[in-house]
């Protein structure tokens, strides 16, 4: 294991790639500390101090930008517009036939879809930065309880300076997108996911230290121990898959034989990845948004349903919220697996190349069998996703950590997923040179 | 004397703002000109098989160079603007 690490650095090509990746990550982190123009840096900082761990509307988004959002830095939007844009283009495949044909076209169609995603990212960047600036200007960014400093986050709020901030932040979003693409192209791993990984990992030390300060060293050590156990469990489930055997028939073409080998279709327990958790949490933003918009005027009693919603569906420690969250995740897991893995398509492809699952006829029966296996394997997968996503909410209730509790929810899934993916890539690069890899 | 310096600083600020606006727009435009890499969501959170080969041509390399330079200018302008605002507040 350790000699493998040494070998990584002895391979010039791999060393250069890793160095490049680290350099881009450093640039990205640096940019998220530079405040955008016309932002009052000192006011923002004092405000951040006052509102440590306060749960706002922007919890998840702030997590994804590594705390850059609330600092109103030039990279405030982080990778979020790109994620949203990718989700939208992927979902639009179901709705717009043109997108579906592009997707089926293979490489060239995929390139076109990526191009659409990039345009959409810039558009969303404009939209989200405008929203952010509007909220910051009205002093609502840190919740309604803001003090005088929190309502004056901008030094100048004439229209042209607001416009300049929006343009700058949009350019920042574009730059992040480009940095991610550069990593994908010349570094190791997938750039976008590595950047998300960095942002989330960057909030870890602060969150952990916050627990230490609030509860002392015993709880701190216990949380770390529990965290390592959870992480091991997540790695275990992420790696587990059902292998459906496929036998390819031997074919004679001219004087050569083709095929005749055994392979398998890997069906992962958690085929959907983190996406369901992201979907579910963004959907559960809606109630708190609704409550925000229906705040009663001063001195008035708020409507009964508003009180009910804000009691049950806004904060993470109410049982109803947890239940809804859990059910939403299970639903979205099935939904997303259905979008990404199409049994009929796989069965058709297999038939075309003369492959079959032993004991099952090619064509429709194969598709039905695959569907049956997929549905059954995904059930534990969805339950697992739901439980992992509930961990931060439980921790909120028991250890009084804040909602960004590091070992759980979307953050741990992303950390483990991206980490595994990157290590696998480095591994395959090592094995290209006949070395033993990192993974056994 | 302090008065004229104040005017100078203000002029500098306006110039920097214009530069910032222009570079931001150009940067966004240039980045959109790049060929996209990475295949969307399934690629991002595991799942799909990564297949990103393909050498970048001369055009892409020049585009990279221009983008890097523009990005540097953009970044420096922001830092300069921030410093000016800070010193103005300090005086």
Short mmCIF file of C-alpha atoms in Angstrom, two decimals:
data_model
loop_
_atom_site.label_atom_id
_atom_site.label_comp_id
_atom_site.label_asym_id
_atom_site.label_seq_id
_atom_site.Cartn_x
_atom_site.Cartn_y
_atom_site.Cartn_z
CA UNK A 1 0.00 0.00 0.00
CA UNK A 2 2.63 2.51 1.06
CA UNK A 3 5.06 1.41 -1.60
CA UNK A 4 2.24 1.95 -4.10
CA UNK A 5 1.95 5.54 -2.90
CA UNK A 6 5.68 5.97 -3.37
CA UNK A 7 5.36 4.56 -6.88
CA UNK A 8 2.71 7.15 -7.72
CA UNK A 9 5.25 9.87 -7.15
CA UNK A 10 7.91 8.04 -9.06
CA UNK A 11 5.76 7.94 -12.18
CA UNK A 12 6.37 11.28 -13.88
CA UNK A 13 3.11 11.34 -15.81
CA UNK A 14 0.96 10.60 -12.78
CA UNK A 15 2.96 12.98 -10.61
CA UNK A 16 2.33 15.79 -13.06
CA UNK A 17 -1.38 15.03 -13.19
CA UNK A 18 -1.76 15.00 -9.43
CA UNK A 19 0.27 18.19 -9.12
CA UNK A 20 -1.95 19.91 -11.67
CA UNK A 21 -5.08 18.82 -9.82
CA UNK A 22 -3.79 20.08 -6.50
CA UNK A 23 -2.80 23.40 -8.09
CA UNK A 24 -6.27 23.97 -9.48
CA UNK A 25 -7.82 23.08 -6.13
CA UNK A 26 -5.61 25.65 -4.42
CA UNK A 27 -6.71 28.29 -6.94
CA UNK A 28 -10.33 27.39 -6.32
CA UNK A 29 -10.01 27.70 -2.55
CA UNK A 30 -8.11 30.96 -2.91
CA UNK A 31 -10.86 32.42 -5.06
CA UNK A 32 -13.53 31.56 -2.55
CA UNK A 33 -11.92 33.86 -0.01
CA UNK A 34 -11.71 36.92 -2.25
CA UNK A 35 -14.74 39.10 -1.64
CA UNK A 36 -16.67 40.34 -4.66
CA UNK A 37 -16.42 44.08 -5.38
CA UNK A 38 -18.61 46.40 -3.31
CA UNK A 39 -18.97 43.84 -0.57
CA UNK A 40 -18.24 45.14 2.87
CA UNK A 41 -15.76 42.52 4.01
CA UNK A 42 -15.70 43.45 7.69
CA UNK A 43 -19.47 43.54 8.06
CA UNK A 44 -19.76 40.16 6.41
CA UNK A 45 -17.16 38.69 8.74
CA UNK A 46 -18.77 40.01 11.94
CA UNK A 47 -22.08 38.74 10.67
CA UNK A 48 -20.66 35.30 10.01
CA UNK A 49 -19.28 35.27 13.54
CA UNK A 50 -22.68 36.04 15.00
CA UNK A 51 -24.52 33.49 12.95
CA UNK A 52 -22.32 30.46 13.40
CA UNK A 53 -24.32 27.41 12.50
CA UNK A 54 -27.61 29.22 12.17
CA UNK A 55 -29.74 27.30 9.74
CA UNK A 56 -30.78 29.47 6.89
CA UNK A 57 -32.36 28.97 3.56
CA UNK A 58 -29.00 28.45 1.92
CA UNK A 59 -27.69 25.61 4.02
CA UNK A 60 -27.00 23.09 1.30
CA UNK A 61 -25.89 25.63 -1.26
CA UNK A 62 -23.47 27.13 1.22
CA UNK A 63 -22.13 23.67 1.97
CA UNK A 64 -21.55 23.02 -1.70
CA UNK A 65 -19.63 26.25 -2.13
CA UNK A 66 -17.48 25.57 0.92
CA UNK A 67 -18.78 28.55 2.86
CA UNK A 68 -18.05 30.93 0.01
CA UNK A 69 -21.70 31.79 -0.50
CA UNK A 70 -22.25 33.52 2.81
CA UNK A 71 -18.94 35.33 2.43
CA UNK A 72 -20.22 36.79 -0.83
CA UNK A 73 -16.93 35.99 -2.52
CA UNK A 74 -16.29 35.96 -6.25
CA UNK A 75 -16.81 32.20 -6.27
CA UNK A 76 -19.91 32.53 -4.12
CA UNK A 77 -22.09 30.36 -6.31
CA UNK A 78 -19.50 27.63 -6.47
CA UNK A 79 -20.34 24.59 -8.49
CA UNK A 80 -24.06 24.72 -7.70
CA UNK A 81 -25.25 26.25 -11.00
CA UNK A 82 -23.45 23.51 -12.90
CA UNK A 83 -25.01 20.79 -10.74
CA UNK A 84 -28.45 22.27 -11.20
CA UNK A 85 -27.90 22.63 -14.93
CA UNK A 86 -26.79 19.00 -15.24
CA UNK A 87 -29.79 17.80 -13.28
CA UNK A 88 -32.09 19.86 -15.47
CA UNK A 89 -30.62 18.63 -18.75
CA UNK A 90 -30.78 15.07 -17.52
CA UNK A 91 -34.39 15.38 -16.48
CA UNK A 92 -35.30 17.16 -19.70
CA UNK A 93 -34.33 14.00 -21.54
CA UNK A 94 -37.59 12.52 -20.35
CA UNK A 95 -39.60 15.50 -21.55
CA UNK A 96 -37.91 16.70 -24.73
CA UNK A 97 -37.46 14.04 -27.45
CA UNK A 98 -34.60 15.98 -29.03
CA UNK A 99 -32.49 15.53 -25.90
CA UNK A 100 -33.22 11.81 -25.82
CA UNK A 101 -32.05 11.36 -29.42
CA UNK A 102 -28.92 13.36 -28.63
CA UNK A 103 -28.27 11.11 -25.66
CA UNK A 104 -28.63 7.99 -27.77
CA UNK A 105 -26.29 9.36 -30.42
CA UNK A 106 -23.30 8.56 -28.29
CA UNK A 107 -20.15 10.65 -28.19
CA UNK A 108 -21.14 13.54 -30.45
CA UNK A 109 -24.61 13.85 -28.97
CA UNK A 110 -23.16 13.79 -25.49
CA UNK A 111 -20.82 16.64 -26.44
CA UNK A 112 -23.80 18.68 -27.60
CA UNK A 113 -25.67 17.96 -24.38
CA UNK A 114 -22.62 19.09 -22.41
CA UNK A 115 -22.60 22.29 -24.42
CA UNK A 116 -26.28 22.90 -23.53
CA UNK A 117 -25.43 22.26 -19.90
CA UNK A 118 -22.73 24.89 -20.03
CA UNK A 119 -25.01 27.54 -21.51
CA UNK A 120 -27.62 26.71 -18.94
CA UNK A 121 -24.98 27.01 -16.21
CA UNK A 122 -24.18 30.58 -17.18
CA UNK A 123 -27.87 31.42 -17.33
CA UNK A 124 -28.44 29.92 -13.89
CA UNK A 125 -25.35 31.75 -12.66
CA UNK A 126 -26.91 35.07 -13.65
CA UNK A 127 -30.20 34.08 -12.04
CA UNK A 128 -28.71 32.84 -8.78
CA UNK A 129 -26.26 35.70 -8.35
CA UNK A 130 -29.09 38.18 -8.91
CA UNK A 131 -31.13 36.40 -6.23
CA UNK A 132 -28.17 36.32 -3.87
CA UNK A 133 -27.45 40.02 -4.33
CA UNK A 134 -31.09 40.96 -3.87
CA UNK A 135 -31.29 38.96 -0.67
CA UNK A 136 -28.00 40.36 0.60
CA UNK A 137 -29.12 43.90 -0.18
CA UNK A 138 -32.36 43.53 1.73
CA UNK A 139 -30.41 42.17 4.71
CA UNK A 140 -32.21 38.83 4.75
CA UNK A 141 -29.15 36.73 3.95
CA UNK A 142 -28.49 35.87 7.58
CA UNK A 143 -32.13 35.48 8.51
CA UNK A 144 -34.47 38.11 9.85
CA UNK A 145 -32.63 38.36 13.17
CA UNK A 146 -29.73 40.28 11.67
CA UNK A 147 -28.12 43.15 13.51
CA UNK A 148 -27.24 46.47 11.94
CA UNK A 149 -24.07 45.11 10.33
CA UNK A 150 -25.93 42.28 8.67
CA UNK A 151 -28.23 44.62 6.81
CA UNK A 152 -25.34 46.55 5.27
CA UNK A 153 -23.36 43.96 3.43
CA UNK A 154 -22.77 46.09 0.34
CA UNK A 155 -20.84 49.33 0.28
CA UNK A 156 -22.68 50.70 -2.70
CA UNK A 157 -26.11 49.75 -3.91
CA UNK A 158 -26.59 51.81 -7.02
CA UNK A 159 -27.84 49.80 -9.98
CA UNK A 160 -24.60 49.73 -11.91
CA UNK A 161 -22.57 48.36 -9.03
CA UNK A 162 -25.19 45.68 -8.42
CA UNK A 163 -24.98 44.82 -12.10
CA UNK A 164 -21.19 44.64 -11.82
CA UNK A 165 -21.40 42.22 -8.90
CA UNK A 166 -23.79 40.01 -10.84
CA UNK A 167 -21.52 39.98 -13.89
CA UNK A 168 -18.48 39.25 -11.75
CA UNK A 169 -20.11 36.36 -9.93
CA UNK A 170 -21.34 34.91 -13.20
CA UNK A 171 -17.82 35.07 -14.60
CA UNK A 172 -16.66 33.36 -11.39
CA UNK A 173 -19.15 30.56 -11.97
CA UNK A 174 -17.92 30.14 -15.53
CA UNK A 175 -14.33 30.10 -14.33
CA UNK A 176 -15.07 27.36 -11.80
CA UNK A 177 -16.72 25.33 -14.53
CA UNK A 178 -13.65 25.73 -16.70
CA UNK A 179 -11.32 24.81 -13.83
CA UNK A 180 -13.33 21.64 -13.28
CA UNK A 181 -13.09 20.77 -16.95
CA UNK A 182 -9.36 21.36 -16.88
CA UNK A 183 -9.01 18.85 -14.04
CA UNK A 184 -11.08 16.31 -15.96
CA UNK A 185 -8.91 16.83 -18.99
CA UNK A 186 -5.42 16.99 -17.57
CA UNK A 187 -5.62 15.92 -13.96
CA UNK A 188 -6.97 12.91 -12.15
CA UNK A 189 -10.61 12.20 -11.45
CA UNK A 190 -13.66 14.11 -12.50
CA UNK A 191 -13.05 17.83 -12.05
CA UNK A 192 -16.52 18.93 -11.05
CA UNK A 193 -16.91 16.29 -8.38
CA UNK A 194 -13.41 16.94 -7.07
CA UNK A 195 -14.27 20.62 -6.64
CA UNK A 196 -17.41 19.72 -4.70
CA UNK A 197 -15.31 17.32 -2.66
CA UNK A 198 -12.89 20.15 -1.81
CA UNK A 199 -15.63 22.51 -0.75
CA UNK A 200 -17.23 19.96 1.53
CA UNK A 201 -13.96 18.75 2.99
CA UNK A 202 -13.02 22.35 3.68
CA UNK A 203 -15.88 22.71 6.14
CA UNK A 204 -14.95 19.55 8.06
CA UNK A 205 -12.32 20.88 10.46
CA UNK A 206 -14.41 23.87 11.49
CA UNK A 207 -17.51 21.76 12.07
CA UNK A 208 -15.61 19.18 14.11
CA UNK A 209 -13.89 21.81 16.17
CA UNK A 210 -17.26 23.41 16.79
CA UNK A 211 -18.40 20.15 18.38
CA UNK A 212 -15.27 20.08 20.52
CA UNK A 213 -15.87 23.61 21.73
CA UNK A 214 -19.51 23.00 22.48
CA UNK A 215 -19.23 19.58 24.12
CA UNK A 216 -15.61 18.96 25.11
CA UNK A 217 -13.07 16.38 24.06
CA UNK A 218 -14.97 13.21 24.98
CA UNK A 219 -17.83 13.90 22.62
CA UNK A 220 -15.35 15.07 20.01
CA UNK A 221 -13.46 11.78 20.06
CA UNK A 222 -16.66 9.79 20.10
CA UNK A 223 -17.96 11.68 17.07
CA UNK A 224 -14.73 10.99 15.19
CA UNK A 225 -14.90 7.28 16.06
CA UNK A 226 -18.52 7.06 14.96
CA UNK A 227 -17.61 8.98 11.83
CA UNK A 228 -14.92 6.49 10.86
CA UNK A 229 -17.32 3.60 11.38
CA UNK A 230 -19.94 5.31 9.22
CA UNK A 231 -17.39 6.01 6.55
CA UNK A 232 -16.31 2.37 6.45
CA UNK A 233 -19.94 1.31 6.18
CA UNK A 234 -20.54 3.75 3.32
CA UNK A 235 -17.48 2.49 1.46
CA UNK A 236 -18.73 -1.07 1.92
CA UNK A 237 -22.19 -0.34 0.52
CA UNK A 238 -20.90 1.83 -2.32
CA UNK A 239 -18.63 -0.98 -3.46
CA UNK A 240 -21.22 -3.72 -3.29
CA UNK A 241 -22.92 -4.84 -6.45
CA UNK A 242 -24.87 -7.74 -7.88
CA UNK A 243 -23.17 -9.28 -10.86
CA UNK A 244 -25.61 -10.59 -13.40
CA UNK A 245 -23.70 -13.09 -15.57
CA UNK A 246 -23.75 -12.60 -19.32
CA UNK A 247 -22.57 -15.18 -21.82
CA UNK A 248 -21.58 -14.08 -25.30
CA UNK A 249 -22.06 -16.55 -28.10
CA UNK A 250 -19.16 -17.50 -30.32
CA UNK A 251 -19.40 -16.12 -33.81
CA UNK A 252 -17.40 -16.98 -36.89
CA UNK A 253 -16.78 -14.04 -39.16
CA UNK A 254 -14.64 -15.20 -42.06
CA UNK A 255 -11.83 -17.15 -40.46
CA UNK A 256 -11.92 -15.46 -37.12
CA UNK A 257 -13.97 -16.23 -34.06
CA UNK A 258 -15.43 -13.49 -31.99
CA UNK A 259 -17.00 -13.50 -28.58
CA UNK A 260 -17.50 -16.59 -26.53
CA UNK A 261 -16.56 -15.02 -23.24
CA UNK A 262 -18.26 -14.54 -19.89
CA UNK A 263 -18.84 -11.13 -18.43
CA UNK A 264 -21.34 -9.63 -16.03
CA UNK A 265 -23.54 -6.60 -15.73
CA UNK A 266 -22.74 -4.90 -12.44
CA UNK A 267 -25.87 -3.70 -10.69
CA UNK A 268 -24.78 -1.53 -7.81
CA UNK A 269 -26.76 -1.49 -4.60
CA UNK A 270 -26.68 2.27 -4.68
CA UNK A 271 -26.97 3.00 -8.36
CA UNK A 272 -28.35 6.49 -7.83
CA UNK A 273 -25.42 7.97 -5.91
CA UNK A 274 -26.09 11.18 -4.00
CA UNK A 275 -28.57 12.64 -6.41
CA UNK A 276 -31.72 11.53 -4.52
CA UNK A 277 -30.46 13.19 -1.34
CA UNK A 278 -29.85 16.43 -3.22
CA UNK A 279 -33.30 16.24 -4.82
CA UNK A 280 -35.03 15.57 -1.54
CA UNK A 281 -33.28 18.35 0.36
CA UNK A 282 -33.92 20.87 -2.36
CA UNK A 283 -37.57 19.87 -2.42
CA UNK A 284 -37.74 20.29 1.35
CA UNK A 285 -36.49 23.85 0.97
CA UNK A 286 -39.89 24.71 -0.43
CA UNK A 287 -41.82 24.71 2.87
CA UNK A 288 -39.33 27.03 4.54
CA UNK A 289 -39.45 29.27 1.49
CA UNK A 290 -43.22 29.30 1.75
CA UNK A 291 -43.05 30.27 5.41
CA UNK A 292 -40.60 33.05 4.61
CA UNK A 293 -42.95 34.54 2.07
CA UNK A 294 -45.96 34.25 4.37
CA UNK A 295 -44.42 35.95 7.38
CA UNK A 296 -47.19 37.99 9.05
CA UNK A 297 -46.87 41.73 9.43
CA UNK A 298 -45.60 42.96 12.79
CA UNK A 299 -48.09 42.51 15.61
CA UNK A 300 -50.32 40.18 13.65
CA UNK A 301 -50.97 36.56 14.38
CA UNK A 302 -49.69 34.26 11.64
CA UNK A 303 -52.14 31.96 9.93
CA UNK A 304 -52.68 28.54 11.48
CA UNK A 305 -51.24 26.60 8.57
CA UNK A 306 -48.11 28.75 8.52
CA UNK A 307 -47.46 27.95 12.16
CA UNK A 308 -48.06 24.27 11.52
CA UNK A 309 -45.70 24.22 8.56
CA UNK A 310 -42.97 26.08 10.38
CA UNK A 311 -43.31 23.76 13.36
CA UNK A 312 -43.28 20.51 11.42
CA UNK A 313 -41.62 20.94 8.07
CA UNK A 314 -38.92 23.57 8.48
CA UNK A 315 -36.48 22.46 11.14
CA UNK A 316 -34.72 19.13 10.93
CA UNK A 317 -35.49 17.86 14.43
CA UNK A 318 -39.22 17.33 14.06
CA UNK A 319 -40.25 13.70 13.43
CA UNK A 320 -42.55 14.60 10.55
CA UNK A 321 -39.72 16.34 8.70
CA UNK A 322 -37.51 13.28 9.10
CA UNK A 323 -40.26 10.96 7.90
CA UNK A 324 -41.01 13.07 4.84
CA UNK A 325 -37.31 13.36 4.06
CA UNK A 326 -36.84 9.60 4.33
CA UNK A 327 -39.82 8.79 2.10
CA UNK A 328 -38.80 11.39 -0.46
CA UNK A 329 -35.33 9.89 -0.70
CA UNK A 330 -36.70 6.38 -1.26
CA UNK A 331 -39.01 7.69 -3.96
CA UNK A 332 -36.31 9.70 -5.69
CA UNK A 333 -33.89 6.76 -5.58
CA UNK A 334 -36.28 4.64 -7.61
CA UNK A 335 -37.05 7.55 -9.89
CA UNK A 336 -33.43 8.30 -10.59
CA UNK A 337 -32.43 4.68 -11.08
CA UNK A 338 -35.25 4.38 -13.59
CA UNK A 339 -33.82 7.33 -15.49
CA UNK A 340 -30.20 6.23 -15.50
CA UNK A 341 -30.54 2.49 -16.06
CA UNK A 342 -32.89 1.34 -18.77
CA UNK A 343 -33.28 -2.48 -18.72
CA UNK A 344 -34.83 -2.60 -22.17
CA UNK A 345 -31.94 -0.70 -23.69
CA UNK A 346 -29.42 -3.01 -22.04
CA UNK A 347 -31.34 -6.10 -23.14
CA UNK A 348 -31.51 -4.81 -26.71
CA UNK A 349 -27.79 -4.13 -26.77
CA UNK A 350 -27.04 -7.59 -25.47
CA UNK A 351 -29.24 -9.19 -28.09
CA UNK A 352 -27.53 -7.27 -30.83
CA UNK A 353 -24.11 -8.57 -29.87
CA UNK A 354 -25.22 -12.11 -29.24
CA UNK A 355 -25.15 -12.02 -25.47
CA UNK A 356 -27.61 -13.60 -23.08
CA UNK A 357 -28.10 -14.26 -19.42
CA UNK A 358 -27.84 -18.03 -18.82
CA UNK A 359 -31.28 -19.54 -18.39
CA UNK A 360 -33.18 -16.53 -19.68
CA UNK A 361 -34.28 -15.87 -23.23
CA UNK A 362 -32.95 -12.83 -25.03
CA UNK A 363 -35.19 -9.85 -25.65
CA UNK A 364 -38.18 -9.06 -23.48
CA UNK A 365 -37.70 -11.76 -20.83
CA UNK A 366 -34.16 -10.46 -20.27
CA UNK A 367 -35.42 -6.91 -19.84
CA UNK A 368 -38.04 -8.12 -17.38
CA UNK A 369 -35.46 -10.12 -15.45
CA UNK A 370 -33.09 -7.16 -15.27
CA UNK A 371 -35.91 -4.94 -14.11
CA UNK A 372 -36.83 -7.47 -11.42
CA UNK A 373 -33.25 -7.70 -10.14
CA UNK A 374 -32.82 -3.95 -10.27
CA UNK A 375 -35.97 -3.27 -8.30
CA UNK A 376 -35.02 -5.72 -5.59
CA UNK A 377 -31.38 -4.59 -5.31
CA UNK A 378 -32.39 -0.94 -5.16
CA UNK A 379 -34.64 -1.45 -2.13
CA UNK A 380 -31.80 -1.83 0.40
CA UNK A 381 -29.96 0.85 -1.53
CA UNK A 382 -32.76 3.34 -1.05
CA UNK A 383 -33.17 2.47 2.64
CA UNK A 384 -29.44 2.92 3.10
CA UNK A 385 -29.54 6.33 1.40
CA UNK A 386 -32.42 7.40 3.61
CA UNK A 387 -30.66 6.33 6.79
CA UNK A 388 -27.38 7.97 5.84
CA UNK A 389 -29.22 11.18 5.03
CA UNK A 390 -30.95 11.15 8.40
CA UNK A 391 -27.69 10.93 10.37
CA UNK A 392 -27.06 14.70 10.50
CA UNK A 393 -30.63 15.32 11.64
CA UNK A 394 -30.27 12.78 14.45
CA UNK A 395 -26.91 14.26 15.38
CA UNK A 396 -28.56 17.66 15.50
CA UNK A 397 -30.95 16.37 18.13
CA UNK A 398 -28.43 14.40 20.23
CA UNK A 399 -25.01 16.06 20.08
CA UNK A 400 -26.37 19.49 19.16
CA UNK A 401 -24.07 19.70 16.20
CA UNK A 402 -25.22 22.04 13.49
CA UNK A 403 -26.94 20.78 10.38
CA UNK A 404 -23.69 20.56 8.48
CA UNK A 405 -22.68 17.68 10.69
CA UNK A 406 -19.78 16.29 8.71
CA UNK A 407 -20.40 12.56 8.95
CA UNK A 408 -23.68 12.13 7.22
CA UNK A 409 -26.11 13.17 4.61
CA UNK A 410 -25.06 14.36 1.24
CA UNK A 411 -21.58 15.31 2.43
CA UNK A 412 -20.37 11.85 3.39
CA UNK A 413 -21.88 10.27 0.29
CA UNK A 414 -20.10 12.77 -1.93
CA UNK A 415 -16.82 12.51 -0.02
CA UNK A 416 -16.75 8.72 -0.18
CA UNK A 417 -18.07 8.53 -3.74
CA UNK A 418 -15.62 11.03 -5.17
CA UNK A 419 -12.74 9.65 -3.12
CA UNK A 420 -13.35 6.11 -4.36
CA UNK A 421 -13.71 7.25 -7.94
CA UNK A 422 -10.48 9.23 -7.87
CA UNK A 423 -8.50 6.46 -6.21
CA UNK A 424 -9.80 4.03 -8.82
CA UNK A 425 -8.61 6.31 -11.59
CA UNK A 426 -5.14 6.62 -10.09
CA UNK A 427 -5.19 2.86 -9.66
CA UNK A 428 -5.95 2.16 -13.29
CA UNK A 429 -3.19 4.55 -14.31
CA UNK A 430 -0.75 2.64 -12.13
CA UNK A 431 -1.85 -0.69 -13.50
CA UNK A 432 -1.26 0.52 -17.02
CA UNK A 433 2.41 0.31 -16.15
CA UNK A 434 2.12 -3.19 -14.69
CA UNK A 435 2.33 -2.04 -11.14
CA UNK A 436 0.18 -3.31 -8.38
CA UNK A 437 -2.46 -0.73 -7.54
CA UNK A 438 -3.72 0.85 -4.37
CA UNK A 439 -6.88 -1.22 -4.12
CA UNK A 440 -6.92 -4.92 -3.52
CA UNK B 1 -3.44 68.11 -2.53
CA UNK B 2 -5.53 65.46 -0.70
CA UNK B 3 -8.49 66.59 -2.74
CA UNK B 4 -6.85 65.92 -6.09
CA UNK B 5 -5.64 62.56 -4.85
CA UNK B 6 -9.18 61.66 -3.94
CA UNK B 7 -10.30 62.54 -7.46
CA UNK B 8 -7.48 60.44 -8.89
CA UNK B 9 -8.48 57.46 -6.78
CA UNK B 10 -12.06 57.87 -7.91
CA UNK B 11 -11.04 57.94 -11.56
CA UNK B 12 -8.92 54.85 -11.02
CA UNK B 13 -11.86 53.14 -9.39
CA UNK B 14 -14.17 53.90 -12.31
CA UNK B 15 -11.56 52.68 -14.79
CA UNK B 16 -11.08 49.47 -12.82
CA UNK B 17 -14.81 48.93 -12.67
CA UNK B 18 -15.12 49.28 -16.42
CA UNK B 19 -12.20 46.90 -16.91
CA UNK B 20 -13.79 44.43 -14.52
CA UNK B 21 -17.12 44.56 -16.34
CA UNK B 22 -15.48 44.06 -19.73
CA UNK B 23 -13.17 41.24 -18.61
CA UNK B 24 -16.03 39.46 -16.85
CA UNK B 25 -18.17 39.49 -19.97
CA UNK B 26 -15.26 38.41 -22.16
CA UNK B 27 -14.27 35.69 -19.75
CA UNK B 28 -17.77 34.24 -19.70
CA UNK B 29 -17.84 34.35 -23.47
CA UNK B 30 -14.45 32.68 -23.87
CA UNK B 31 -15.33 29.94 -21.42
CA UNK B 32 -18.46 29.20 -23.38
CA UNK B 33 -16.30 28.89 -26.50
CA UNK B 34 -14.38 26.03 -24.95
CA UNK B 35 -15.33 22.52 -25.76
CA UNK B 36 -17.07 20.98 -22.82
CA UNK B 37 -15.48 18.10 -21.02
CA UNK B 38 -17.05 15.73 -18.60
CA UNK B 39 -20.31 14.05 -19.30
CA UNK B 40 -22.85 15.49 -16.95
CA UNK B 41 -24.34 14.16 -13.80
CA UNK B 42 -23.88 10.42 -13.94
CA UNK B 43 -20.23 11.05 -14.57
CA UNK B 44 -20.06 13.33 -11.59
CA UNK B 45 -21.43 11.17 -8.81
CA UNK B 46 -20.24 7.79 -9.93
CA UNK B 47 -22.10 5.49 -12.23
CA UNK B 48 -21.08 6.13 -15.79
CA UNK B 49 -17.85 5.01 -17.26
CA UNK B 50 -15.48 7.85 -17.89
CA UNK B 51 -14.31 8.03 -21.47
CA UNK B 52 -12.60 11.28 -22.05
CA UNK B 53 -9.95 11.00 -24.65
CA UNK B 54 -9.11 13.36 -27.42
CA UNK B 55 -6.17 15.67 -27.75
CA UNK B 56 -6.84 19.38 -27.70
CA UNK B 57 -6.03 21.09 -30.95
CA UNK B 58 -4.04 24.24 -31.57
CA UNK B 59 -7.14 26.42 -31.40
CA UNK B 60 -8.06 25.01 -28.04
CA UNK B 61 -4.54 25.58 -26.75
CA UNK B 62 -4.52 29.21 -27.81
CA UNK B 63 -7.96 29.64 -26.32
CA UNK B 64 -6.61 28.22 -23.07
CA UNK B 65 -3.77 30.70 -23.07
CA UNK B 66 -6.04 33.68 -23.68
CA UNK B 67 -8.44 32.50 -21.01
CA UNK B 68 -5.67 32.18 -18.44
CA UNK B 69 -4.39 35.69 -19.15
CA UNK B 70 -7.86 37.15 -19.05
CA UNK B 71 -8.60 35.30 -15.84
CA UNK B 72 -5.48 36.77 -14.25
CA UNK B 73 -6.45 40.29 -15.29
CA UNK B 74 -9.95 39.71 -13.97
CA UNK B 75 -8.64 38.45 -10.63
CA UNK B 76 -6.12 41.28 -10.21
CA UNK B 77 -8.78 43.88 -11.00
CA UNK B 78 -11.02 42.49 -8.28
CA UNK B 79 -8.18 42.48 -5.77
CA UNK B 80 -7.23 46.06 -6.69
CA UNK B 81 -10.82 47.23 -6.33
CA UNK B 82 -11.08 45.52 -2.97
CA UNK B 83 -7.87 47.15 -1.75
CA UNK B 84 -9.05 50.61 -2.83
CA UNK B 85 -12.35 50.14 -1.01
CA UNK B 86 -10.51 49.01 2.10
CA UNK B 87 -8.15 51.98 2.17
CA UNK B 88 -10.94 54.42 1.50
CA UNK B 89 -12.84 53.05 4.45
CA UNK B 90 -9.70 53.25 6.57
CA UNK B 91 -8.99 56.94 5.85
#
